[in-house]
XYZ file of C-alpha atoms in Angstrom:
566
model
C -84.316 -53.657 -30.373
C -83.996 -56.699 -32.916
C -86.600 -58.507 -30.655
C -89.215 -55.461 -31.302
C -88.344 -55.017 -34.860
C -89.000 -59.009 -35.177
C -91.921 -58.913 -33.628
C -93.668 -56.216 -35.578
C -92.717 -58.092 -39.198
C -94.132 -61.528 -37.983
C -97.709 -59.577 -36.532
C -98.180 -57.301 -39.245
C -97.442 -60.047 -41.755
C -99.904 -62.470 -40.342
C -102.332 -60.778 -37.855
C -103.278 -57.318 -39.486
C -105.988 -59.399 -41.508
C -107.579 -60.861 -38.714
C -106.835 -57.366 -36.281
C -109.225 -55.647 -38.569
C -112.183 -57.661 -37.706
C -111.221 -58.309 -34.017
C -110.834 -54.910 -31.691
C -108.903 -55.944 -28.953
C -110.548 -54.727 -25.373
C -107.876 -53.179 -22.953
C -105.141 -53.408 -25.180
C -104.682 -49.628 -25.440
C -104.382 -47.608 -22.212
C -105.656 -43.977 -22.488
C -103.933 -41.721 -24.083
C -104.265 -38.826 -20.878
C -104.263 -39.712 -16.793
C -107.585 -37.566 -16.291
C -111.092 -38.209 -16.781
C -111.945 -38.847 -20.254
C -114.519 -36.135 -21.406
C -115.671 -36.471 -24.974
C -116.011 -32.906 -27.178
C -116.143 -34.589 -30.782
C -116.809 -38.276 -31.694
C -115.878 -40.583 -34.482
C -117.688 -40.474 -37.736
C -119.295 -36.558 -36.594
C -119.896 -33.947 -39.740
C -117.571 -31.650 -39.779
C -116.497 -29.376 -42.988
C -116.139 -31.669 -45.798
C -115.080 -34.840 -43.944
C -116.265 -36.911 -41.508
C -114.649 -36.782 -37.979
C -111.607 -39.672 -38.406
C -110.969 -39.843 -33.951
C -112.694 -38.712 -30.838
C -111.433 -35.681 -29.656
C -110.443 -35.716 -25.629
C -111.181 -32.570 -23.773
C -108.272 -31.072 -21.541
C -109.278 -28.942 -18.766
C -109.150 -25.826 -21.509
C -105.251 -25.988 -20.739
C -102.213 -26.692 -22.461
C -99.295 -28.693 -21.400
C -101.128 -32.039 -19.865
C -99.339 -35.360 -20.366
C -99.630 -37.479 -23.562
C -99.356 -41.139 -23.323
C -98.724 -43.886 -26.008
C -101.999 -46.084 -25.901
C -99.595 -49.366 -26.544
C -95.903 -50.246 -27.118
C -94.946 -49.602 -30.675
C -93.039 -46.840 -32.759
C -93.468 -43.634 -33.623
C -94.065 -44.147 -37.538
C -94.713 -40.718 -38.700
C -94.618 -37.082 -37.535
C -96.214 -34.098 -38.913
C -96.190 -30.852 -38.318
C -98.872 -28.559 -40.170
C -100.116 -25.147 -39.921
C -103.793 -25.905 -40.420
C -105.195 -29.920 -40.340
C -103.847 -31.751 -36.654
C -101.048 -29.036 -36.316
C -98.352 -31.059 -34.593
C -99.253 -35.118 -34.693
C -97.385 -38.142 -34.145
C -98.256 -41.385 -35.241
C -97.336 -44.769 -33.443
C -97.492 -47.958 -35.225
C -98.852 -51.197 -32.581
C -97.199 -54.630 -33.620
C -101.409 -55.698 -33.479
C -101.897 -54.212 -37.246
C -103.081 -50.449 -35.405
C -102.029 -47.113 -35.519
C -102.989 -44.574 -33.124
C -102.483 -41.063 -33.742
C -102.129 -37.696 -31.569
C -103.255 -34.291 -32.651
C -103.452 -30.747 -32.213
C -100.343 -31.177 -29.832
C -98.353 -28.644 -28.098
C -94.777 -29.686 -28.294
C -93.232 -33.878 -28.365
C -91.433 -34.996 -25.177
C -88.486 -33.940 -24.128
C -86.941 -36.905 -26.559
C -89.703 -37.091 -29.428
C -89.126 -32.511 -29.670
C -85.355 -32.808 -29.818
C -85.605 -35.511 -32.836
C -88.481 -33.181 -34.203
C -86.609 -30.008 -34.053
C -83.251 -31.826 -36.089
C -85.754 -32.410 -38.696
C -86.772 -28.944 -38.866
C -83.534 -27.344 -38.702
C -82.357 -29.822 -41.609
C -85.081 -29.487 -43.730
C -85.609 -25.446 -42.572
C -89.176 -25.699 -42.404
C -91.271 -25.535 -39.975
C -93.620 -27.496 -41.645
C -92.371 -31.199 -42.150
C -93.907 -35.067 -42.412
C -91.460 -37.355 -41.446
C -91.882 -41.120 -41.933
C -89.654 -43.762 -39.889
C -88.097 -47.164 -39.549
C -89.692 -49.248 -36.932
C -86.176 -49.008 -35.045
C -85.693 -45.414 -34.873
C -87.961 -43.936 -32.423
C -89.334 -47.126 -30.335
C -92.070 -46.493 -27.533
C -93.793 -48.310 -24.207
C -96.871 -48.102 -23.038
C -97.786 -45.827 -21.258
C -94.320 -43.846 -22.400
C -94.869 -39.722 -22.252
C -94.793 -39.002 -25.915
C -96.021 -35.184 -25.779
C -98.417 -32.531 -24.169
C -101.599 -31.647 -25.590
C -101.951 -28.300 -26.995
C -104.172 -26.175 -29.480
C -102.231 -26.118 -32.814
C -103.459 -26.859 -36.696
C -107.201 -26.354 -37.127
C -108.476 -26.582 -33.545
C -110.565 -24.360 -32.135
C -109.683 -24.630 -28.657
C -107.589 -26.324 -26.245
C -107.758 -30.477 -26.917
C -105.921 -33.868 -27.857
C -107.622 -35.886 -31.236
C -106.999 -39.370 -31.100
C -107.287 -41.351 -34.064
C -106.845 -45.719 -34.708
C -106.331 -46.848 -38.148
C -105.695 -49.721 -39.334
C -101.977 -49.919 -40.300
C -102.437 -51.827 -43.329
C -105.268 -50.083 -44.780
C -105.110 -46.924 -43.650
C -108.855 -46.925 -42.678
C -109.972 -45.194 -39.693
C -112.068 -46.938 -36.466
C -113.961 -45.841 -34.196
C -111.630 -45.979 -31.619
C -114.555 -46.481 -29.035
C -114.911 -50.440 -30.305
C -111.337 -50.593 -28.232
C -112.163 -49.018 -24.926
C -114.856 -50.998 -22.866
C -115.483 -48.213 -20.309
C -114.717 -44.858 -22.374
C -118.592 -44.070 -22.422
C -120.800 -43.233 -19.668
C -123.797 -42.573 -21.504
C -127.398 -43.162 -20.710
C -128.673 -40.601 -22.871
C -130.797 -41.053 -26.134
C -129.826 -39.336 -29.578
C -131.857 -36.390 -29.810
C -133.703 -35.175 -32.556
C -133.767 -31.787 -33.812
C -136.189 -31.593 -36.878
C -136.782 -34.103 -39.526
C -137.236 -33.129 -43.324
C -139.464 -34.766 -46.211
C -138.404 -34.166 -49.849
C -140.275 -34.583 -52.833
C -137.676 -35.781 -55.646
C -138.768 -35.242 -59.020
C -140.265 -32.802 -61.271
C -143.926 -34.121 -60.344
C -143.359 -35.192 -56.635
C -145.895 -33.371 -53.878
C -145.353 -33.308 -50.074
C -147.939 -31.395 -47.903
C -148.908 -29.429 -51.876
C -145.549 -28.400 -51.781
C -142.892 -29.378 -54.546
C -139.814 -28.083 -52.133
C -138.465 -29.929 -48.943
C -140.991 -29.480 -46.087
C -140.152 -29.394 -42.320
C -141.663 -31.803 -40.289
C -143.827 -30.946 -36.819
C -142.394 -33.541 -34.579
C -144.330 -34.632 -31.016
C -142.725 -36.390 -28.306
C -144.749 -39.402 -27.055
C -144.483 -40.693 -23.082
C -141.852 -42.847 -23.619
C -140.071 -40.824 -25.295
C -140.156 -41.636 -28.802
C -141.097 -38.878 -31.363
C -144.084 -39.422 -33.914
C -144.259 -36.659 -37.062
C -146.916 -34.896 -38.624
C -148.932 -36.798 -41.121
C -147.051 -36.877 -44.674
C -149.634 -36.454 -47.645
C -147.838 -37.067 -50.947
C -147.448 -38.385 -54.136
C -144.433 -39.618 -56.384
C -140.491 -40.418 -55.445
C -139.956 -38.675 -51.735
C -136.629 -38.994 -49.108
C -136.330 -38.034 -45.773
C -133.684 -36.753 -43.568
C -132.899 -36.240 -40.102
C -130.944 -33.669 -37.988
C -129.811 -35.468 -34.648
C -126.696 -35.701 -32.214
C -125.782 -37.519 -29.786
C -124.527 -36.294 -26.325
C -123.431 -38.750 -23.141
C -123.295 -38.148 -19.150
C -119.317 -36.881 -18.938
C -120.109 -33.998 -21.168
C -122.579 -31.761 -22.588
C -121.241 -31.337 -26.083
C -123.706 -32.316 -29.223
C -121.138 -35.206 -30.899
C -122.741 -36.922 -33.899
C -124.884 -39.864 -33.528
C -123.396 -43.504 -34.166
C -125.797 -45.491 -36.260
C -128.532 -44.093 -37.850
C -131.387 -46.311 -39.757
C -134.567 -45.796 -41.728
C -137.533 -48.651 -42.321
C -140.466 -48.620 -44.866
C -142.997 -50.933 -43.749
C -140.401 -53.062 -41.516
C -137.806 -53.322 -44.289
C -134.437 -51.714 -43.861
C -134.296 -48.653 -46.169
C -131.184 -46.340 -45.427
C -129.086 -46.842 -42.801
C -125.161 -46.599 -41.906
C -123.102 -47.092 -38.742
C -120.081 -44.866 -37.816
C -117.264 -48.097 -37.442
C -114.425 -47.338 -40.089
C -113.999 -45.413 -43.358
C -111.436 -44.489 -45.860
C -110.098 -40.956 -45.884
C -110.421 -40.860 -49.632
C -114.147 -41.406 -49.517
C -114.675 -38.977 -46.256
C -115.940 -35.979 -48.659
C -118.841 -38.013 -49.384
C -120.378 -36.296 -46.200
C -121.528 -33.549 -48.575
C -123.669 -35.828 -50.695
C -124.886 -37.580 -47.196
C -126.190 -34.003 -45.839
C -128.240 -31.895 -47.178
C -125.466 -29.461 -48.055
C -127.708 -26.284 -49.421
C -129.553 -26.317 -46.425
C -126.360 -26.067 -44.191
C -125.220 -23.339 -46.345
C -128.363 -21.376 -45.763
C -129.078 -22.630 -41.865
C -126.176 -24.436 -40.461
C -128.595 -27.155 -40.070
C -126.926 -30.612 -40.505
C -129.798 -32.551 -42.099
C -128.120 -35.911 -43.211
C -130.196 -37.451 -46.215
C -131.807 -41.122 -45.906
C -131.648 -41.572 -49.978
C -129.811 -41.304 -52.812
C -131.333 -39.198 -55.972
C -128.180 -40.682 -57.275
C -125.875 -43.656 -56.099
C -122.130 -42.748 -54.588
C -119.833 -44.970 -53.014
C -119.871 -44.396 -49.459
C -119.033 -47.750 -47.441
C -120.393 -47.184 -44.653
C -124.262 -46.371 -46.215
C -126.700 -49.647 -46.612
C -129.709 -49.789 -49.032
C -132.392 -51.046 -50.483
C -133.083 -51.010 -53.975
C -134.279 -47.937 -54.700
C -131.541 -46.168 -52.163
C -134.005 -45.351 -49.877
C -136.171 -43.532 -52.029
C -140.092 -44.101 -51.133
C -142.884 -43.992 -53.952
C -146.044 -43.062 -52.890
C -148.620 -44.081 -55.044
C -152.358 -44.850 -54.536
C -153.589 -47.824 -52.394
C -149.754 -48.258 -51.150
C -149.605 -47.958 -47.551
C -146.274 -47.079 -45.948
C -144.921 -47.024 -42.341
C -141.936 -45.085 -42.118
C -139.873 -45.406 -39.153
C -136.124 -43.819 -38.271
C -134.359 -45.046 -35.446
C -131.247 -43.510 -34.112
C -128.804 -45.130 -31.984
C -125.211 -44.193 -29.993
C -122.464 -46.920 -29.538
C -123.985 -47.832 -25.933
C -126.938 -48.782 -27.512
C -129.442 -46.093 -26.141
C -132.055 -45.405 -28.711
C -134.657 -42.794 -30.126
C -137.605 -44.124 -32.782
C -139.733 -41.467 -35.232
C -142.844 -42.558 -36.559
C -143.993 -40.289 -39.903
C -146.860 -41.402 -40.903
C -147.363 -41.402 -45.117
C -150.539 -41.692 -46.857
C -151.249 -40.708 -50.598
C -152.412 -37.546 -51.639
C -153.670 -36.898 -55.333
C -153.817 -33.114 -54.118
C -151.594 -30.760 -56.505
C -149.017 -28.461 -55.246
C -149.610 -25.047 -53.603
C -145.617 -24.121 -53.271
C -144.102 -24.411 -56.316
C -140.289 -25.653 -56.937
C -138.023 -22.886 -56.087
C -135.217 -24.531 -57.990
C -134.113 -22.082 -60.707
C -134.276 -23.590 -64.377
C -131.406 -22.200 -66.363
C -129.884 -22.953 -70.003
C -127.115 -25.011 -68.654
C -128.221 -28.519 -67.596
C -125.535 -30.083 -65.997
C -125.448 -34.115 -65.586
C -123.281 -34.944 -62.795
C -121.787 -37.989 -65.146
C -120.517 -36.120 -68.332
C -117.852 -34.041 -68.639
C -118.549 -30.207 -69.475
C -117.348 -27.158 -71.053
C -118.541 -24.218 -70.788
C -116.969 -20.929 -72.456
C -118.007 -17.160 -72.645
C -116.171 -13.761 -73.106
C -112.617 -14.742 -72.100
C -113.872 -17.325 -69.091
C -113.513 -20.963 -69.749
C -114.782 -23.691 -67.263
C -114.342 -27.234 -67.615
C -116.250 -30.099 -65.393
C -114.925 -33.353 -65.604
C -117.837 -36.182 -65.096
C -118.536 -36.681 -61.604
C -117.409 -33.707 -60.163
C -120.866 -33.517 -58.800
C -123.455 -36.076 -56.800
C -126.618 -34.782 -58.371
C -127.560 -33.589 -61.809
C -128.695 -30.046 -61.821
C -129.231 -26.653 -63.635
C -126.260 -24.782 -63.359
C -125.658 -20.750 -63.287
C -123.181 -19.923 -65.851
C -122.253 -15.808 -67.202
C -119.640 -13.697 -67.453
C -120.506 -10.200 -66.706
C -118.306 -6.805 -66.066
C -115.287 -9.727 -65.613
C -116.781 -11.181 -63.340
C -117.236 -15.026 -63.741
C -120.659 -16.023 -62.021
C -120.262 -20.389 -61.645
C -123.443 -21.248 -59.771
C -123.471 -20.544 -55.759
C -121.940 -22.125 -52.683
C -125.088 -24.050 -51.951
C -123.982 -26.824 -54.278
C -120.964 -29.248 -53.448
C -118.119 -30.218 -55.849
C -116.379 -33.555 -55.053
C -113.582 -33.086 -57.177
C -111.872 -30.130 -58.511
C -113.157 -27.322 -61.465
C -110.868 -25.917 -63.704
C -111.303 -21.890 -64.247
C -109.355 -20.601 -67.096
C -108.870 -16.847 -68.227
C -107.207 -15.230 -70.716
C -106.194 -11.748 -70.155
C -105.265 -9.143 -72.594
C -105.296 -5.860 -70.827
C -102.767 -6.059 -68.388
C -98.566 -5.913 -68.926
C -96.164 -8.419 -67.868
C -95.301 -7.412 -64.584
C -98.937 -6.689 -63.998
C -99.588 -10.216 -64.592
C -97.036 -11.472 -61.922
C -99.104 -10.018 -59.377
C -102.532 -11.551 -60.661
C -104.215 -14.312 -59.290
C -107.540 -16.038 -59.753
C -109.805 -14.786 -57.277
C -112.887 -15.182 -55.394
C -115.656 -12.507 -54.958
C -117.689 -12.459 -52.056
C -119.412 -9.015 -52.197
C -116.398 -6.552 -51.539
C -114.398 -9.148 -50.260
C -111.793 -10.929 -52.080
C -110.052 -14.696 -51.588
C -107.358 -15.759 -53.568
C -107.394 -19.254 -55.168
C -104.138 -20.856 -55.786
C -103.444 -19.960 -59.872
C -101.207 -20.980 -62.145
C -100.296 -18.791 -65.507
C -98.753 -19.263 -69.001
C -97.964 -16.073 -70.806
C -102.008 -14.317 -70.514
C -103.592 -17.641 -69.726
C -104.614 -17.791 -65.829
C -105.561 -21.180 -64.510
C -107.441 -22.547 -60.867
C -108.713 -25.925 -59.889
C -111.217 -25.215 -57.338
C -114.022 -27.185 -55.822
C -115.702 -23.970 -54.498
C -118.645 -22.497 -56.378
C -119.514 -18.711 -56.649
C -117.698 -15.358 -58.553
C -114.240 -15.002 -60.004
C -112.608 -12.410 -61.432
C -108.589 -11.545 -62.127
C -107.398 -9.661 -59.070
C -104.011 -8.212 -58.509
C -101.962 -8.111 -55.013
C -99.491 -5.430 -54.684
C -99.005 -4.701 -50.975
C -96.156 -6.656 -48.995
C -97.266 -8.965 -45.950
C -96.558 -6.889 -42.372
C -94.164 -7.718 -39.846
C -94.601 -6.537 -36.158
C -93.677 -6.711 -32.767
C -96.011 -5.632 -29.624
C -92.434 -4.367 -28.203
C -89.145 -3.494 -29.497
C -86.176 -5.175 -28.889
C -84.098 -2.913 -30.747
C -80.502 -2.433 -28.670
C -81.796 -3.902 -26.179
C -80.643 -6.714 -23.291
C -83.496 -9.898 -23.683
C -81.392 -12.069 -21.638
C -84.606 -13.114 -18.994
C -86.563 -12.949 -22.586
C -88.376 -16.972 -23.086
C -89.412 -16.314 -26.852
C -89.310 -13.934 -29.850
C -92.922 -13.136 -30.972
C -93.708 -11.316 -34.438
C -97.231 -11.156 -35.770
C -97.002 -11.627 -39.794
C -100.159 -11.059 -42.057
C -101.027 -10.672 -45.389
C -104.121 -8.256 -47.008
C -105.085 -10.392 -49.779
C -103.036 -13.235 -51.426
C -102.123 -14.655 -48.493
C -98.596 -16.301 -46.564
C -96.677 -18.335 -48.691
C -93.737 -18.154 -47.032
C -91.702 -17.038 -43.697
C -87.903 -17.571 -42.425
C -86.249 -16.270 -39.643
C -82.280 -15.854 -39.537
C -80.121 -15.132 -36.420
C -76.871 -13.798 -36.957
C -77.048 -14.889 -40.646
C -78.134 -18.518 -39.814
C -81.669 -19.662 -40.392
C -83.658 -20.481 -37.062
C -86.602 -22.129 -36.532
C -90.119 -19.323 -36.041
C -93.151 -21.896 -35.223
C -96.220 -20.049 -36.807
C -99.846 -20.012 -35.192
C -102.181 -19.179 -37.755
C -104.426 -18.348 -35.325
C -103.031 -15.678 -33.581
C -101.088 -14.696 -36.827
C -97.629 -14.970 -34.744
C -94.032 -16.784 -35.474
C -91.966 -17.867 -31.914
C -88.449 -18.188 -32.015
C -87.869 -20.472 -28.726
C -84.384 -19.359 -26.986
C -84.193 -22.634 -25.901
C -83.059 -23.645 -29.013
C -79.730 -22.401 -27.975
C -78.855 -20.337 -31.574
C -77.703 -16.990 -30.200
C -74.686 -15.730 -29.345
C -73.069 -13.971 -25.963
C -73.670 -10.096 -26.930
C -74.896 -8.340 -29.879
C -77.362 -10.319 -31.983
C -78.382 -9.708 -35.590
C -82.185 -10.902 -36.339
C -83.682 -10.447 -39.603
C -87.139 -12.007 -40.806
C -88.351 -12.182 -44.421
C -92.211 -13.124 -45.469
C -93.387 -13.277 -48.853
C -96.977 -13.583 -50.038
C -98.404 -15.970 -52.804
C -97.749 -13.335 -55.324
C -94.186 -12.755 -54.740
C -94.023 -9.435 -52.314
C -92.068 -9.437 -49.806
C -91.669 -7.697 -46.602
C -88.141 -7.618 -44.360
C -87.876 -6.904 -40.775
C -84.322 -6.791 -39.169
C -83.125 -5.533 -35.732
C -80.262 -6.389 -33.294
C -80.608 -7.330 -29.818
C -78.144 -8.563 -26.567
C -78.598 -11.460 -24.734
C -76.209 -13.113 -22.274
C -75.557 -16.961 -22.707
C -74.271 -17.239 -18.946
């Protein structure tokens, strides 16, 4: 054990620096003994972050062996409703850390240590960190089983490297020689020109124009003919897919020329988590909203520090301007090098605009630098600089209560502050009041804070608020009831739990007066108690369950039940 812990100070002290530049090849074994099949790669769009792992595909099952990809030790555990559900972390004594997601339960040795922590801390939601002596592991050492939990959407195992020291994620694929079987070519599924200032024409229009796109012999793709004047960008929508598996993963490297020069470009090797939100300034984030189309943006109206994006000097931004010729070329490329080209072709066009800007002009300008404050009726909204990427005209009123701050189709890097002050309601009125959001009929509550009448939410969604009030307890049911009766062959106790409005804050299970552990699948709405846990009694058992919503109401459920211990 010394010999381990020795050997981790003197690597990570003097090899993480050069680890970070140098991927070792065949150091990690996989993390599963079947076929690797990929269903999400590294660097991939996903909601508001870019994909941190590859995600493994397992036989839409449960239960199949985990492995650790080196020797090491398990460095952290966490165990989340939403995010990678259950994960465990294992430190490498070569300056790595590989991570395991979305799993279904540890190993028989990694859930017993889990489950102490649980019970001690009477959560089920905990992040442990430990000492590299505590919880040591070989290769190749069964760690867990894969499973479905946190914020997956089916059956799989993420696996995540980062770099111990930094914290940064790698594409794990610069580890494995022979993880890929791909001969296929990024595809392309449309391509986008934008004009980019008040005066800027594409095709006489003065709003983002979709591209026809023709696929030559060999299989490169050449774009209708781009007539324009002023500042334009262009973006692409493309994935990548390889021979093991039909799924549309995002495409590694991605690269855009003007006249043979290197505009816009970035490569998916390693990011920081702290700069992963950036995707929304990268895509073309109203047109998702409105399509689901992931259109990710060759230019920058307006810088922002993503590491992974290279430039030229005017962020890929093209001028078109008489007696300028440009080529414009965008090649994509995947990590084994297979490659698709487009050719647009742009020539100048003095010829005005038939499609005017559909951008609405309103009294609130907002530049994305400044701070801003913005006040009406008893609404107050403050912006601090650089919530946003772009400079814009914001919607702002207050009408019937109702708070209308612009629409969903614009991103926020960084939170808003809603404030209301409410006179009309009493006190105990005002304990069940939250910020909330309005989506036609629907309502979603926002987590809000309050002092005396004064409501307050930091929120980086955009769209209607108003003060809502939740009054109804969360439900508690069972599909059958165990009420008096003998559960001795019984596995599990299974309760669905939900909430009308606020939402779950809160749920704890007690047997016989002591408080057991209820794992909770958002999901499928439903808390387990696992009898393996060993917390009943021979006989007559007492079982009580209390939930409580964000607001404070509370729902109880109790019963009694016999089970045999023999």
């Amino acid at each position: 054990m010394k010999t381990l812990l020795s050997l981790f100070l003197f690597v990570i002290t003097f090899t993480a620096t050069f680890a970070q530049n140098n991927y070792p090849k065949d150091y990690f074994r996989s993390p599963m003994d079947i076929p690797l099949q990929l269903s999400g790669n590294f660097g991939e769009l996903r909601t508001n972050h870019f994909h941190a792992g590859l995600d493994f595909r397992t036989q839409q099952k449960e239960g199949l062996n985990i492995y650790a990809a080196a020797e090491g030790y398990v460095s952290r555990i966490k165990i989340s409703t939403y995010g990678y559900g259950k994960a465990i972390y294992i430190t490498h004594p070569n300056g790595f850390t590989t991570l395991y997601g979305h799993l279904q339960k540890g190993s028989p040795r990694l859930e017993k240590f889990i489950k102490e922590q649980q019970y001690k801390e009477k959560a089920y939601e905990i992040e442990v960190f430990l000492k590299p002596d505590e919880l040591v592991v070989k290769k190749g050492e069964l760690i867990a089983f894969s499973g479905n939990t946190g914020g997956s959407q089916g059956p799989h195992l993420h696996f995540e490297v980062r770099d111990s020291k930094s914290e940064k994620a790698i594409n794990p694929i610069h580890f494995y020689s022979d993880i890929l079987h791909d001969r296929k070519r990024p595809a392309v599924v449309n391509v986008v020109a934008y004009p980019l200032n008040d005066s800027a024409v594409v095709n006489r229009s003065k709003n983002p124009v979709l591209l026809d796109l023709k696929t030559l012999s060999d299989g490169s793709y050449v774009a209708e003919r781009v007539l324009a004047n002023g500042p334009i960008g262009f973006g692409v929508n493309t994935y990548d897919s390889d021979n093991s598996s039909s799924f549309k993963n995002g495409t590694y490297k991605v690269e855009a020329f003007s006249n043979g020069s290197l505009s816009f470009g970035y490569t998916f090797d390693t990011f920081a988590f702290d700069e992963s939100r950036y995707l929304n300034a990268l895509m073309d984030y109203s047109r998702y909203k409105r399509t689901r189309q992931k259109v990710q943006k060759l230019f920058m109206k307006q810088p922002y520090p993503l590491s992974i994006i290279r430039t030229n000097d005017k962020n890929g931004i093209v001028d078109v301007s008489p007696n300028l010729t440009q080529n414009y070329r965008i090649e994509l490329t995947d990590f084994s090098n297979n490659r698709s080209t487009i050719t647009i072709p742009v020539e100048y066009s003095p010829l005005p605009a038939t499609d005017e800007s559909d951008i609405k002009i309103t009294p609130f300008y907002l530049t994305a630098s400044k701070d801003h404050n913005f006040e009406k009726d008893n609404f107050s909204v403050f912006i601090p600089a650089n919530t946003f990427y772009e400079d814009f005209h914001l919607q702002f009123d207050v009408k019937d209560n109702v708070l209308t701050l612009h629409n969903d189709s614009t991103p926020a890097h960084t939170n808003v502050t809603i404030s209301v002050v409410d006179t009309t309601l009493t006190e105990e009125q005002r304990e069940k009041s939250f910020i909330a959001s309005v989506n036609g009929k629907r309502l979603g509550y926002n987590s809000t804070k309050r002092k005396g009448n004064t409501f307050t939410t930091y929120t980086k969604n955009l769209g209607d608020f108003t003060i809502a009030q939740d009054t109804i307890a969360p439900k508690i049911s069972i599909s059958k009831s165990i009420e008096g009766k003998w559960i001795t062959s019984q596995k599990s106790l299974d309760f669905t739990i939900s909430d009308n409005l606020s939402g779950l804050k809160e749920y704890n299970g007690y047997l016989n007066g002591e408080w057991v552990l209820f794992e909770y699948e958002h999901k499928l709405r439903r808390i387990s108690y696992d009898f393996d846990d060993d917390k009943t009694v021979d006989g007559r058992n007492e079982l009580k369950i209390v939930v409580s919503d964000n607001v404070g109401n509370s729902a109880i459920f109790e019963t009694h039940f016999f089970r045999s211990k023999k």
